[in-house]
Coordinates of C-alpha atoms in Angstrom, one line a residue:
M571 CA -28.0 53.2 -39.9
T572 CA -28.3 55.8 -42.2
D573 CA -29.3 59.4 -41.9
S574 CA -32.9 60.7 -42.8
P575 CA -33.2 63.1 -45.8
D576 CA -34.0 66.0 -43.7
Q577 CA -31.4 66.1 -40.8
T578 CA -27.8 65.9 -41.5
P579 CA -25.8 65.0 -38.6
T580 CA -23.2 67.6 -37.6
P581 CA -19.5 67.1 -37.6
A582 CA -19.4 66.5 -33.7
E583 CA -22.3 64.3 -34.2
R584 CA -20.3 62.2 -36.6
A585 CA -17.4 62.4 -34.0
A586 CA -19.3 61.0 -31.2
R587 CA -20.8 58.2 -33.6
A588 CA -17.5 57.1 -34.8
A589 CA -16.0 57.3 -31.2
E590 CA -18.8 55.1 -30.1
A591 CA -18.0 52.8 -32.8
M592 CA -14.4 52.3 -32.9
R593 CA -14.8 51.7 -28.8
A594 CA -17.0 48.9 -29.7
A595 CA -14.6 47.8 -32.3
E596 CA -11.9 47.2 -29.4
A597 CA -14.2 45.8 -27.4
A598 CA -15.5 43.0 -29.6
A599 CA -13.8 40.4 -31.5
E600 CA -15.4 41.1 -34.8
A601 CA -17.3 44.3 -35.4
L602 CA -20.0 44.2 -38.3
D603 CA -19.6 46.6 -41.2
R604 CA -22.5 49.1 -41.9
R605 CA -23.1 49.1 -45.4
P606 CA -25.7 51.3 -47.4
A607 CA -28.7 49.5 -47.8
D608 CA -29.3 50.2 -51.5
P609 CA -27.8 49.1 -53.7
A610 CA -24.8 47.7 -52.1
P611 CA -26.2 44.3 -50.8
A612 CA -25.9 43.5 -46.6
P613 CA -23.1 41.9 -45.7
P614 CA -23.4 38.5 -44.8
P615 CA -24.2 37.4 -41.1
P616 CA -21.5 37.0 -38.8
G617 CA -20.0 33.7 -38.1
P618 CA -17.3 32.2 -36.0
N619 CA -14.2 33.4 -37.1
P620 CA -12.2 30.5 -39.2
A621 CA -8.7 29.1 -37.7
P622 CA -5.9 31.3 -39.3
G623 CA -5.2 28.5 -41.5
E624 CA -8.6 27.8 -42.9
G625 CA -8.7 31.6 -43.6
L626 CA -6.0 31.6 -45.7
R627 CA -6.9 28.8 -47.9
A628 CA -10.3 30.3 -48.1
L629 CA -8.6 33.6 -49.2
T630 CA -6.4 31.8 -51.5
A631 CA -9.4 29.8 -53.1
L632 CA -10.7 33.0 -53.8
F633 CA -7.7 34.7 -55.1
A634 CA -7.4 32.4 -57.3
E635 CA -10.7 32.2 -58.6
T636 CA -10.5 35.9 -59.2
S637 CA -7.3 35.8 -61.1
V638 CA -5.5 37.8 -58.0
P639 CA -1.6 37.1 -57.6
A640 CA -1.5 34.3 -55.0
A641 CA 1.7 36.3 -53.1
L642 CA -1.1 38.7 -51.9
A643 CA -3.1 36.1 -49.7
A644 CA -0.6 36.6 -46.8
P645 CA -0.7 40.3 -46.2
A646 CA -4.2 40.7 -47.2
A647 CA -5.1 38.0 -44.2
T648 CA -2.7 39.9 -42.0
R649 CA -4.5 43.2 -42.7
L650 CA -7.9 41.8 -42.7
G651 CA -8.0 38.8 -40.2
P652 CA -9.2 35.2 -40.7
D653 CA -12.3 36.2 -42.1
A654 CA -11.0 37.8 -45.0
A655 CA -12.3 36.0 -47.7
R656 CA -16.1 36.3 -46.4
L657 CA -15.6 40.4 -45.8
L658 CA -14.1 40.7 -49.1
R659 CA -16.9 38.8 -50.8
A660 CA -19.2 41.1 -49.1
D661 CA -17.1 44.2 -49.8
P662 CA -14.5 43.4 -52.5
W663 CA -13.0 47.3 -52.8
R664 CA -11.7 46.2 -48.7
L665 CA -9.0 44.8 -50.8
L666 CA -7.7 48.7 -51.1
R667 CA -6.9 48.2 -47.4
V668 CA -4.1 45.7 -48.0
P669 CA -0.9 47.7 -48.1
G670 CA 0.6 48.1 -51.7
V671 CA -3.3 47.5 -53.3
Q672 CA -4.0 50.4 -56.0
P673 CA -7.6 51.7 -56.7
R674 CA -7.2 50.0 -60.4
Q675 CA -6.4 46.6 -58.8
A676 CA -9.2 46.6 -56.3
D677 CA -11.6 47.5 -59.2
H678 CA -10.3 44.8 -61.3
F679 CA -11.1 42.5 -58.4
A680 CA -14.4 43.8 -58.0
R681 CA -15.5 43.3 -61.7
A682 CA -14.2 40.0 -61.6
L683 CA -16.1 39.0 -58.1
L684 CA -19.4 41.0 -59.1
G685 CA -19.5 41.4 -63.0
E686 CA -21.6 43.9 -64.0
D687 CA -22.4 44.8 -60.7
A688 CA -19.7 46.2 -59.9
R689 CA -20.3 49.8 -61.2
P690 CA -18.3 53.1 -60.5
D691 CA -20.6 54.7 -58.2
D692 CA -21.0 51.8 -55.7
P693 CA -21.2 53.5 -52.2
R694 CA -18.9 50.8 -51.1
R695 CA -16.4 51.9 -53.5
G696 CA -16.4 55.1 -52.5
A697 CA -16.2 54.7 -49.0
A698 CA -13.1 52.9 -49.7
L699 CA -11.5 55.5 -52.2
V700 CA -11.4 57.8 -49.2
L701 CA -10.4 55.5 -46.6
H702 CA -7.4 54.6 -49.3
L703 CA -6.6 58.6 -49.8
L704 CA -6.6 59.4 -46.2
T705 CA -4.4 56.3 -45.5
E706 CA -2.0 57.4 -48.4
E707 CA -2.0 60.9 -46.5
A708 CA -1.4 59.1 -43.4
R709 CA 1.9 57.3 -44.9
A710 CA 3.2 60.5 -45.5
G711 CA 3.1 61.3 -41.8
H712 CA -0.5 63.6 -41.9
T713 CA -3.4 63.0 -39.2
V714 CA -5.8 64.9 -41.4
T715 CA -6.1 66.4 -44.9
P716 CA -8.3 69.1 -46.5
A717 CA -11.9 68.1 -47.2
A718 CA -10.9 69.9 -50.9
D719 CA -8.0 67.8 -51.7
V720 CA -10.2 64.7 -50.9
L721 CA -12.7 65.3 -53.5
S722 CA -10.3 66.1 -55.6
G723 CA -8.5 63.0 -55.3
L724 CA -11.9 61.0 -55.5
G725 CA -12.2 63.1 -59.0
R726 CA -8.9 62.0 -60.0
L727 CA -10.2 58.5 -59.7
A728 CA -12.9 58.6 -61.6
F729 CA -15.5 58.7 -58.6
P730 CA -19.1 60.2 -60.3
D731 CA -20.0 61.8 -57.0
P732 CA -17.2 62.5 -54.8
R733 CA -19.4 64.3 -52.0
A734 CA -21.3 61.1 -52.0
A735 CA -18.4 59.1 -51.7
V736 CA -17.2 61.2 -48.7
E737 CA -20.6 60.7 -46.8
A738 CA -20.3 56.9 -47.4
A739 CA -17.0 56.8 -45.6
L740 CA -18.2 59.3 -42.7
D741 CA -21.1 56.3 -42.4
E742 CA -18.6 53.8 -42.0
A743 CA -17.4 55.4 -38.9
E744 CA -13.5 54.8 -40.3
V745 CA -13.6 58.4 -41.3
L746 CA -13.9 61.7 -39.1
S747 CA -15.1 64.8 -40.6
L748 CA -13.0 67.6 -38.2
T749 CA -13.8 71.2 -38.8
E750 CA -10.4 73.2 -38.5
E751 CA -10.7 76.8 -37.0
P752 CA -8.3 78.8 -39.0
E753 CA -6.4 81.6 -37.0
F754 CA -7.4 84.9 -37.6
D755 CA -5.3 88.4 -36.7
E756 CA -7.3 91.0 -36.1
E757 CA -4.9 93.5 -36.3
A758 CA -3.8 92.3 -40.0
F759 CA -7.3 92.1 -41.3
G760 CA -8.9 94.9 -39.5
E761 CA -11.3 94.9 -36.5
D762 CA -14.5 94.8 -39.2
A763 CA -13.4 92.0 -41.1
E764 CA -15.1 88.5 -41.3
P765 CA -13.2 85.7 -39.9
P766 CA -12.1 82.9 -42.3
E767 CA -14.7 80.2 -42.7
P768 CA -13.7 77.5 -40.5
E769 CA -12.0 74.6 -43.2
E770 CA -13.1 70.9 -43.5
T771 CA -10.6 68.4 -42.9
L772 CA -10.9 64.3 -42.7
G773 CA -8.8 62.1 -41.3
P774 CA -8.8 58.1 -40.6
A775 CA -10.8 57.6 -37.2
R776 CA -7.7 55.6 -36.0
W777 CA -5.4 58.3 -35.8
A778 CA -7.8 61.0 -35.3
L779 CA -9.2 59.6 -31.8
A780 CA -5.8 58.7 -31.1
E781 CA -4.3 62.2 -31.4
E782 CA -7.3 63.3 -29.4
A783 CA -6.6 60.6 -26.5
A784 CA -2.7 61.4 -26.7
A785 CA -3.9 65.3 -26.1
E786 CA -6.1 64.3 -23.3
G787 CA -3.2 62.3 -21.8
L788 CA -0.7 64.9 -22.3
R789 CA -2.9 67.4 -20.4
R790 CA -4.1 65.0 -17.8
L791 CA -0.2 64.7 -16.8
T792 CA 0.3 68.2 -16.7
L793 CA -2.8 69.0 -14.6
T794 CA -2.3 66.7 -12.1
A795 CA 1.2 66.6 -11.2
V796 CA 2.8 67.5 -7.9
P797 CA 6.6 68.2 -7.3
L798 CA 8.1 64.5 -7.0
L799 CA 10.2 65.8 -4.3
D800 CA 10.6 68.9 -1.8
D801 CA 12.7 71.3 -2.7
A802 CA 15.1 71.1 -0.3
A803 CA 15.6 67.2 -1.7
V804 CA 15.6 68.8 -5.1
K805 CA 17.8 71.5 -4.3
T806 CA 20.1 68.9 -3.0
L807 CA 20.1 66.8 -6.5
R808 CA 21.4 70.0 -8.4
D809 CA 24.3 70.7 -6.1
G810 CA 27.0 70.6 -8.6
L811 CA 25.5 70.0 -11.9
P812 CA 25.9 72.1 -14.8
E813 CA 23.1 74.4 -15.5
D814 CA 21.6 72.7 -18.4
R815 CA 21.5 69.3 -16.6
S816 CA 20.1 70.9 -13.3
L817 CA 17.2 72.5 -15.3
A818 CA 16.5 69.3 -16.9
L819 CA 16.5 67.3 -13.3
T820 CA 14.3 70.4 -11.5
A821 CA 11.9 70.1 -14.7
A822 CA 11.5 66.3 -14.6
L823 CA 10.8 66.1 -10.9
R824 CA 8.4 69.2 -10.6
T825 CA 6.7 69.2 -13.9
G826 CA 4.1 66.7 -15.3
V827 CA 5.5 66.8 -19.2
S828 CA 9.1 67.9 -20.1
I829 CA 10.9 67.6 -23.2
L830 CA 15.0 67.5 -23.3
R831 CA 16.6 68.1 -26.4
G832 CA 20.5 67.1 -27.1
T833 CA 23.0 64.7 -28.3
P834 CA 22.1 60.9 -28.4
D835 CA 25.5 60.7 -26.0
G836 CA 24.0 64.2 -23.8
L837 CA 20.8 62.5 -23.3
A838 CA 21.5 59.1 -22.3
R839 CA 24.2 60.6 -20.0
T840 CA 21.3 63.1 -18.3
A841 CA 18.9 60.7 -18.7
A842 CA 20.6 58.2 -16.5
E843 CA 21.7 60.9 -14.0
I844 CA 17.7 62.1 -13.5
A845 CA 16.9 58.2 -13.4
A846 CA 19.4 57.5 -10.8
A847 CA 18.9 60.7 -8.3
A848 CA 15.1 60.3 -8.5
A849 CA 15.2 56.7 -7.6
S850 CA 18.0 57.3 -4.9
Q851 CA 14.8 59.6 -3.1
G852 CA 12.5 56.5 -3.6
V853 CA 11.1 58.0 -6.8
R854 CA 9.4 55.0 -8.8
T855 CA 11.6 55.2 -12.0
A856 CA 12.0 54.0 -15.4
I857 CA 13.6 54.7 -18.8
V858 CA 12.1 53.2 -21.6
T859 CA 13.9 52.9 -25.1
P860 CA 12.5 52.1 -28.6
T861 CA 14.0 48.5 -28.6
D862 CA 15.0 45.9 -26.1
R863 CA 18.4 45.8 -27.9
A864 CA 18.6 49.7 -27.2
A865 CA 17.6 49.0 -23.6
A866 CA 20.3 46.5 -23.0
D867 CA 23.1 48.9 -24.1
L868 CA 22.0 51.8 -22.3
A869 CA 22.1 49.5 -19.3
A870 CA 25.4 48.5 -20.0
A871 CA 26.6 51.9 -20.9
E872 CA 25.3 53.5 -17.9
G873 CA 26.9 51.2 -15.1
A874 CA 25.8 53.5 -12.2
L875 CA 22.2 52.4 -12.7
D876 CA 21.1 50.2 -10.3
P877 CA 19.0 47.6 -12.0
D878 CA 16.9 47.0 -8.3
A879 CA 16.2 50.7 -8.3
V880 CA 15.5 52.1 -12.1
T881 CA 13.8 49.9 -14.7
V882 CA 15.4 49.9 -18.1
T883 CA 13.4 48.0 -20.8
S884 CA 11.8 49.0 -24.0
L885 CA 8.5 50.9 -24.0
H886 CA 7.1 47.9 -25.7
R887 CA 7.9 45.6 -22.9
L888 CA 6.9 48.1 -20.4
L889 CA 3.7 48.2 -21.6
E890 CA 3.2 44.3 -21.6
P891 CA 2.1 43.3 -24.7
R892 CA -0.1 40.1 -25.1
D893 CA -1.5 38.1 -27.4
D894 CA -5.4 38.8 -27.5
P895 CA -7.4 36.5 -30.1
S896 CA -10.3 39.6 -30.2
A897 CA -7.6 42.0 -31.4
A898 CA -8.3 44.1 -34.6
P899 CA -6.1 42.7 -37.3
G900 CA -2.9 44.0 -37.1
A901 CA -2.6 45.3 -33.5
V902 CA -1.0 44.8 -30.6
V903 CA -2.8 44.6 -27.5
Y904 CA -1.1 46.1 -24.2
G905 CA -1.7 45.0 -20.7
R906 CA -1.1 48.5 -19.5
G907 CA -3.5 51.3 -19.7
E908 CA -5.7 53.9 -18.5
Q909 CA -7.6 50.5 -16.6
R910 CA -4.1 49.5 -15.3
P911 CA -1.5 52.4 -15.4
F912 CA 2.3 51.6 -14.5
D913 CA 3.6 51.7 -10.8
L914 CA 5.7 54.6 -11.9
D915 CA 6.2 57.8 -10.8
L916 CA 8.8 58.7 -13.3
V917 CA 9.0 57.7 -17.0
I918 CA 11.9 59.0 -19.2
A919 CA 11.7 57.8 -23.0
T920 CA 14.7 58.2 -24.6
D921 CA 13.4 58.6 -28.1
G922 CA 10.5 60.8 -27.5
A923 CA 10.4 62.1 -31.0
A924 CA 10.0 58.5 -32.3
L925 CA 6.5 58.2 -30.7
D926 CA 3.8 58.4 -33.4
V927 CA 0.2 59.9 -32.0
E928 CA -0.6 56.0 -31.4
L929 CA 2.1 55.0 -29.4
C930 CA 2.1 58.7 -27.6
A931 CA -1.3 58.1 -26.4
V932 CA -1.0 54.6 -25.3
L933 CA 2.0 55.5 -23.5
A934 CA 0.4 58.8 -21.9
E935 CA -2.8 57.1 -21.2
A936 CA -0.6 54.4 -19.4
C937 CA 1.2 56.7 -17.1
P938 CA -1.3 57.2 -13.8
D939 CA -2.4 60.6 -12.9
G940 CA 0.6 62.5 -11.0
A941 CA 3.4 60.7 -12.8
H942 CA 5.9 63.1 -14.6
L943 CA 6.8 61.9 -18.1
V944 CA 10.2 63.3 -19.8
L945 CA 10.4 62.7 -23.5
C946 CA 14.3 63.1 -24.9
A947 CA 15.0 64.0 -28.3
E948 CA 18.1 64.7 -30.8
E949 CA 18.0 68.1 -32.1
G950 CA 16.6 68.0 -35.4
A951 CA 15.1 64.3 -35.0
P952 CA 13.6 63.2 -37.9
P953 CA 9.6 62.8 -37.1
P954 CA 8.3 59.1 -36.1
A955 CA 7.7 56.5 -39.0
G956 CA 4.1 56.6 -38.3
P957 CA 1.4 59.7 -38.2
G958 CA 1.9 62.9 -36.3
R959 CA 4.5 64.4 -34.8
P960 CA 3.6 64.8 -30.9
L961 CA 7.0 65.7 -29.6
D962 CA 7.2 68.5 -32.0
D963 CA 3.5 69.8 -32.0
L964 CA 3.9 69.4 -28.0
E965 CA 6.6 71.9 -28.1
A966 CA 5.0 74.1 -30.4
S967 CA 1.8 74.1 -28.2
E968 CA 4.3 76.1 -25.4
T969 CA 2.9 74.3 -22.6
V970 CA 5.3 72.4 -21.3
P971 CA 9.0 73.2 -20.1
V972 CA 11.5 72.3 -22.9
V973 CA 15.5 72.3 -21.9
A974 CA 18.4 71.9 -24.6
L975 CA 21.3 70.4 -23.1
G976 CA 24.6 72.9 -24.0
A977 CA 26.6 71.5 -26.5
E978 CA 29.8 69.7 -25.6
P979 CA 33.1 69.3 -27.7
P980 CA 32.4 66.2 -30.0
S981 CA 33.7 62.9 -29.0
G982 CA 36.2 62.0 -31.7
P983 CA 35.6 61.8 -35.6
L984 CA 31.9 59.9 -35.4
G985 CA 30.4 62.8 -33.0
T986 CA 32.2 65.6 -35.0
L987 CA 30.8 64.4 -38.3
A988 CA 27.1 64.0 -36.6
E989 CA 27.2 67.0 -35.1
A990 CA 28.1 69.0 -38.1
V991 CA 25.7 67.2 -40.1
R992 CA 23.0 68.2 -37.5
G993 CA 24.3 71.7 -37.8
G994 CA 23.8 71.7 -41.7
E995 CA 27.3 71.0 -42.9
L996 CA 28.9 68.2 -44.6
I997 CA 32.6 67.9 -43.7
A998 CA 35.3 66.0 -44.1
V999 CA 36.6 64.7 -41.0
D1000 CA 40.2 63.5 -39.6
A1001 CA 39.9 59.9 -38.6
P1002 CA 43.3 58.3 -37.9
G1003 CA 41.4 54.8 -36.7
R1004 CA 39.6 55.0 -40.1
E1005 CA 36.4 55.8 -37.8
V1006 CA 34.5 57.2 -40.7
V1007 CA 35.3 56.3 -44.3
V1008 CA 33.6 57.5 -47.4
V1009 CA 33.1 54.8 -50.2
P1010 CA 32.5 56.5 -53.4
A1011 CA 30.0 54.6 -55.7
D1012 CA 29.0 55.3 -59.3
G1013 CA 25.2 54.4 -59.3
A1014 CA 22.9 52.2 -56.7
A1015 CA 24.3 48.8 -58.7
E1016 CA 28.0 49.5 -57.3
A1017 CA 26.5 51.1 -54.1
V1018 CA 24.8 47.5 -53.1
H1019 CA 28.0 45.7 -54.4
R1020 CA 30.4 48.0 -52.2
A1021 CA 27.9 47.5 -49.1
V1022 CA 28.1 43.9 -49.2
Q1023 CA 31.7 44.1 -49.6
L1024 CA 32.0 46.5 -46.2
V1025 CA 29.8 44.3 -44.4
A1026 CA 30.9 40.7 -45.3
D1027 CA 34.4 41.3 -45.5
S1028 CA 36.1 44.8 -45.0
I1029 CA 34.8 46.2 -41.5
P1030 CA 34.9 42.6 -40.1
R1031 CA 38.6 41.9 -41.2
A1032 CA 39.7 45.8 -40.0
F1033 CA 38.1 46.3 -36.7
G1034 CA 37.9 42.6 -35.3
L1035 CA 33.7 43.0 -35.7
D1036 CA 31.2 40.0 -36.8
A1037 CA 29.1 40.9 -39.6
G1038 CA 26.3 40.5 -36.9
D1039 CA 27.4 43.9 -35.4
V1040 CA 27.1 45.7 -38.7
Q1041 CA 23.9 47.2 -39.5
V1042 CA 23.1 48.8 -43.1
V1043 CA 20.6 51.7 -43.2
A1044 CA 19.1 52.9 -46.2
P1045 CA 16.6 56.2 -46.8
A1046 CA 14.1 54.0 -47.9
A1047 CA 13.1 50.4 -48.7
G1048 CA 12.4 50.6 -52.0
G1049 CA 14.7 51.8 -55.0
E1050 CA 17.7 49.9 -56.8
A1051 CA 19.7 50.8 -53.4
G1052 CA 16.9 50.8 -51.0
A1053 CA 16.8 48.2 -47.9
A1054 CA 15.1 45.7 -49.7
A1055 CA 17.6 45.2 -52.9
L1056 CA 20.6 45.7 -50.0
N1057 CA 18.7 43.0 -48.1
A1058 CA 18.4 40.2 -51.2
A1059 CA 22.3 40.8 -52.2
L1060 CA 23.1 40.6 -48.3
K1061 CA 21.3 37.2 -47.8
A1062 CA 22.8 36.1 -51.0
R1063 CA 26.3 36.7 -49.8
L1064 CA 26.3 35.9 -45.8
N1065 CA 23.2 33.5 -45.7
P1066 CA 22.1 32.0 -49.2
G1067 CA 19.1 29.6 -49.1
P1068 CA 15.6 29.2 -50.6
G1069 CA 13.7 31.1 -48.1
A1070 CA 11.8 27.7 -47.0
F1071 CA 9.9 29.9 -44.0
R1072 CA 8.1 32.2 -45.9
G1073 CA 10.8 33.8 -47.5
M1074 CA 13.1 33.2 -44.5
D1075 CA 16.0 30.8 -43.5
P1076 CA 17.8 29.8 -40.6
G1077 CA 20.4 32.2 -39.8
D1078 CA 18.8 35.1 -41.7
R1079 CA 18.6 38.2 -39.8
V1080 CA 15.0 39.9 -40.0
V1081 CA 13.6 43.4 -38.5
V1082 CA 10.2 44.0 -37.1
A1083 CA 8.3 46.5 -39.7
A1084 CA 5.2 46.4 -38.1
P1085 CA 4.8 46.1 -34.1
L1086 CA 4.2 42.4 -32.7
P1087 CA 3.3 41.6 -29.3
H1088 CA 6.6 39.7 -29.2
A1089 CA 8.7 42.8 -30.4
P1090 CA 8.5 46.5 -30.8
L1091 CA 8.9 48.3 -34.2
G1092 CA 12.9 48.2 -35.6
E1093 CA 13.9 45.4 -33.0
T1094 CA 16.3 42.8 -35.4
G1095 CA 16.3 39.3 -34.6
V1096 CA 17.7 36.2 -36.3
V1097 CA 15.8 33.7 -37.8
T1098 CA 16.5 29.7 -35.8
G1099 CA 13.7 27.8 -37.6
G1100 CA 10.2 27.3 -38.5
G1101 CA 7.4 25.1 -39.9
P1102 CA 3.5 24.9 -40.5
H1103 CA 3.5 26.5 -36.7
G1104 CA 5.4 29.4 -37.6
L1105 CA 8.8 31.2 -37.9
E1106 CA 10.9 30.9 -34.9
V1107 CA 13.2 33.8 -34.0
A1108 CA 15.7 34.8 -31.3
F1109 CA 15.2 38.6 -30.6
P1110 CA 17.1 40.3 -27.7
G1111 CA 13.8 40.1 -25.5
G1112 CA 13.8 36.3 -25.8
D1113 CA 12.7 33.7 -28.5
A1114 CA 9.6 33.9 -30.2
V1115 CA 7.3 32.1 -32.5
I1116 CA 5.8 34.0 -35.2
A1117 CA 2.6 32.9 -36.4
P1118 CA 2.1 32.3 -40.2
A1119 CA -0.6 35.1 -40.6
D1120 CA 2.1 37.8 -39.0
A1121 CA 5.4 36.4 -40.7
S1122 CA 4.7 39.4 -43.1
R1123 CA 5.2 41.7 -40.2
L1124 CA 8.8 41.1 -40.2
R1125 CA 11.6 42.2 -43.4
H1126 CA 14.9 40.7 -43.8
G1127 CA 17.4 42.9 -41.6
W1128 CA 20.8 43.2 -42.8
A1129 CA 19.8 46.6 -44.2
V1130 CA 17.2 48.5 -42.7
T1131 CA 15.3 52.3 -43.4
A1132 CA 16.7 54.8 -41.2
A1133 CA 13.0 55.2 -39.8
L1134 CA 13.4 51.8 -38.1
A1135 CA 17.0 51.7 -37.3
R1136 CA 16.6 55.3 -35.0
G1137 CA 17.3 54.6 -31.5
T1138 CA 19.5 51.5 -31.5
R1139 CA 22.7 52.0 -32.0
R1140 CA 25.8 49.9 -33.2
P1141 CA 29.1 49.3 -33.3
A1142 CA 29.4 49.5 -36.9
V1143 CA 26.9 51.3 -39.5
V1144 CA 26.9 51.4 -43.4
A1145 CA 24.9 54.3 -44.5
V1146 CA 23.9 53.6 -48.2
L1147 CA 23.1 56.8 -49.6
S1148 CA 21.6 57.0 -53.1
G1149 CA 18.6 58.7 -55.1
G1150 CA 16.1 60.9 -54.0
G1151 CA 14.4 60.7 -50.2
L1152 CA 17.3 62.2 -48.3
T1153 CA 16.9 64.6 -45.6
R1154 CA 18.9 66.3 -42.9
P1155 CA 17.5 64.4 -40.2
L1156 CA 17.6 61.3 -41.8
V1157 CA 21.4 61.8 -42.5
A1158 CA 21.8 62.7 -39.4
T1159 CA 19.9 59.7 -37.6
A1160 CA 22.1 57.2 -40.1
F1161 CA 25.8 59.0 -39.0
G1162 CA 24.9 58.8 -35.4
L1163 CA 24.0 55.1 -35.0
A1164 CA 27.5 54.4 -35.3
L1165 CA 29.7 53.7 -32.0
R1166 CA 32.8 52.7 -33.5
H1167 CA 32.8 52.8 -37.5
L1168 CA 30.9 54.3 -40.0
S1169 CA 31.3 53.6 -43.6
V1170 CA 29.4 56.0 -46.0
V1171 CA 28.2 54.8 -49.4
Q1172 CA 28.1 58.0 -51.3
A1173 CA 25.9 57.4 -54.6
A1174 CA 24.1 60.3 -54.3
G1175 CA 26.4 63.0 -55.4
P1176 CA 25.7 66.4 -55.0
A1177 CA 22.7 65.6 -53.6
L1178 CA 23.8 64.6 -50.3
A1179 CA 25.4 67.9 -49.4
R1180 CA 22.3 70.0 -50.4
A1181 CA 20.0 67.5 -48.5
V1182 CA 22.2 68.1 -45.3
R1183 CA 22.3 72.1 -46.3
E1184 CA 18.8 72.8 -47.0
G1185 CA 17.2 71.6 -44.2
G1186 CA 14.4 69.3 -42.4
S1187 CA 11.8 67.0 -42.8
P1188 CA 8.5 67.7 -44.8
A1189 CA 5.8 69.4 -43.3
R1190 CA 3.4 67.2 -41.5
R1191 CA -0.6 68.4 -41.1
T1192 CA -1.8 67.6 -37.6
R1193 CA -4.0 68.7 -34.5
L1194 CA -2.4 67.9 -31.8
G1195 CA -0.9 71.3 -31.1
R1196 CA -4.2 72.7 -30.9
L1197 CA -5.6 70.3 -28.8
V1198 CA -3.1 70.4 -25.9
V1199 CA -4.0 73.9 -25.2
Q1200 CA -7.9 73.5 -26.0

């Protein structure tokens, strides 16, 4: 559908239209793309989706025909679905949706497929470039981007008419135009001053709608909340508690949404105390963690929790993920949600700062009216791996109570170091039991060598640990000493093999790098086998068979990024710090993961102390804080 030339849709009309389109896409097995009638050809009529194997073969043949590297077929099939070949023939610039593909590569593919019909001003190209620019911004954490920045980016990519490209993207309903009202301080500008013009921003519909859903869900929980217990019961439970934990318990039981900040140990202990106290009075309570491994560790550490009274599980498991053939490629469908909410009165999330806007929306929608939600977060925690920063936005909105646990004496050298880093200092700690060891490295290559030596030999020998108890953590996946390079070296030493099953061999440790129905983001497991049917993996939550089309969501997991490691502590951690990308929250997170031993492979030089001293993570452009107060 196109707009008539004499009637331009308003941003609100576009948003409504996009929301309707997104709902239809979620409900249907496949939604037809709406394409401009001229000059782009209409897409082929929908047909039955091919079987995954057939779809991959068709895509591989298409890529061979157009000289696209065969290695791109699997990730393209994962992102675009089993009908990827047909979709790409209808719109070759759709290839830009595959992570890692750049505009020049998509243009090359389009020319190979369309020949002279692959024109620079093709509306399909314009829409794809807009979505690509916004997706790149989303990977940096932003949910919205100023339209002026997008227009500038289109100019750099040599699209002849940037505004037409934006209009084409808006017509596709995968991009929304969102008018942001700027703040106006009358005292600063005077009573007669004209308020600034509203700023047009653009955002991928997926994240923009999720941010609105998250804000709506959090407002609903606040407005429908009533105290879970009467004043007398709350007073009894508070007796004898320190003031900070008393306030935390009161906020959890009396308000719909609250935020609790503190150290990892303090948060775990307080969450368990709140849960046990509430459950003792018949309040249906759950503690949710980022991974199944973290849930098992918390349940074991907090032995006072009655498993029959308090549910301790990963958020992923509590949401009841399920396989759904009709789901969009790459999406995880949950059994719990607005239509089938939790049978719970109180939900405590141990790492609320890890929730991106999409997972925050899913969690809020799954909490029934009247339920209470407690979001825990370390002081100065890094933002989530995905777009947005719901917990920080919610705190900034001043619409919910925020309780900060009082400082406690750090527990040993590990606690002392982590606490100092959170405060902006990189200090030397006295570690008579070799709880903390700093290993200098002259460059990335030596850092990788030292890390392998620590995991394979030094740490197991010194502490009686298995190599499986040691987690290597790096700031990022790429780079000469990033997680990918570390994993290649660790595999060669710990489990050499040909990578018989999509690059994996039995015995390989893997990590979930994109959510799966079988396991949450950041969960680690061990490959036990594989074949044409898929990759067999033993996860903490149970054995799973990962279909070939989903295998690209796994990475080798001896070394993981800090974003994937967060929330799941390990007996021993090797933090490999080299090059750029270091921030205080990232370093504090890496150091705080260690339970018994931390080795710091220091290849960053003075940049490490500077990153710890100079502060936090880069700012993110988001809307949830404003949406919550509307």
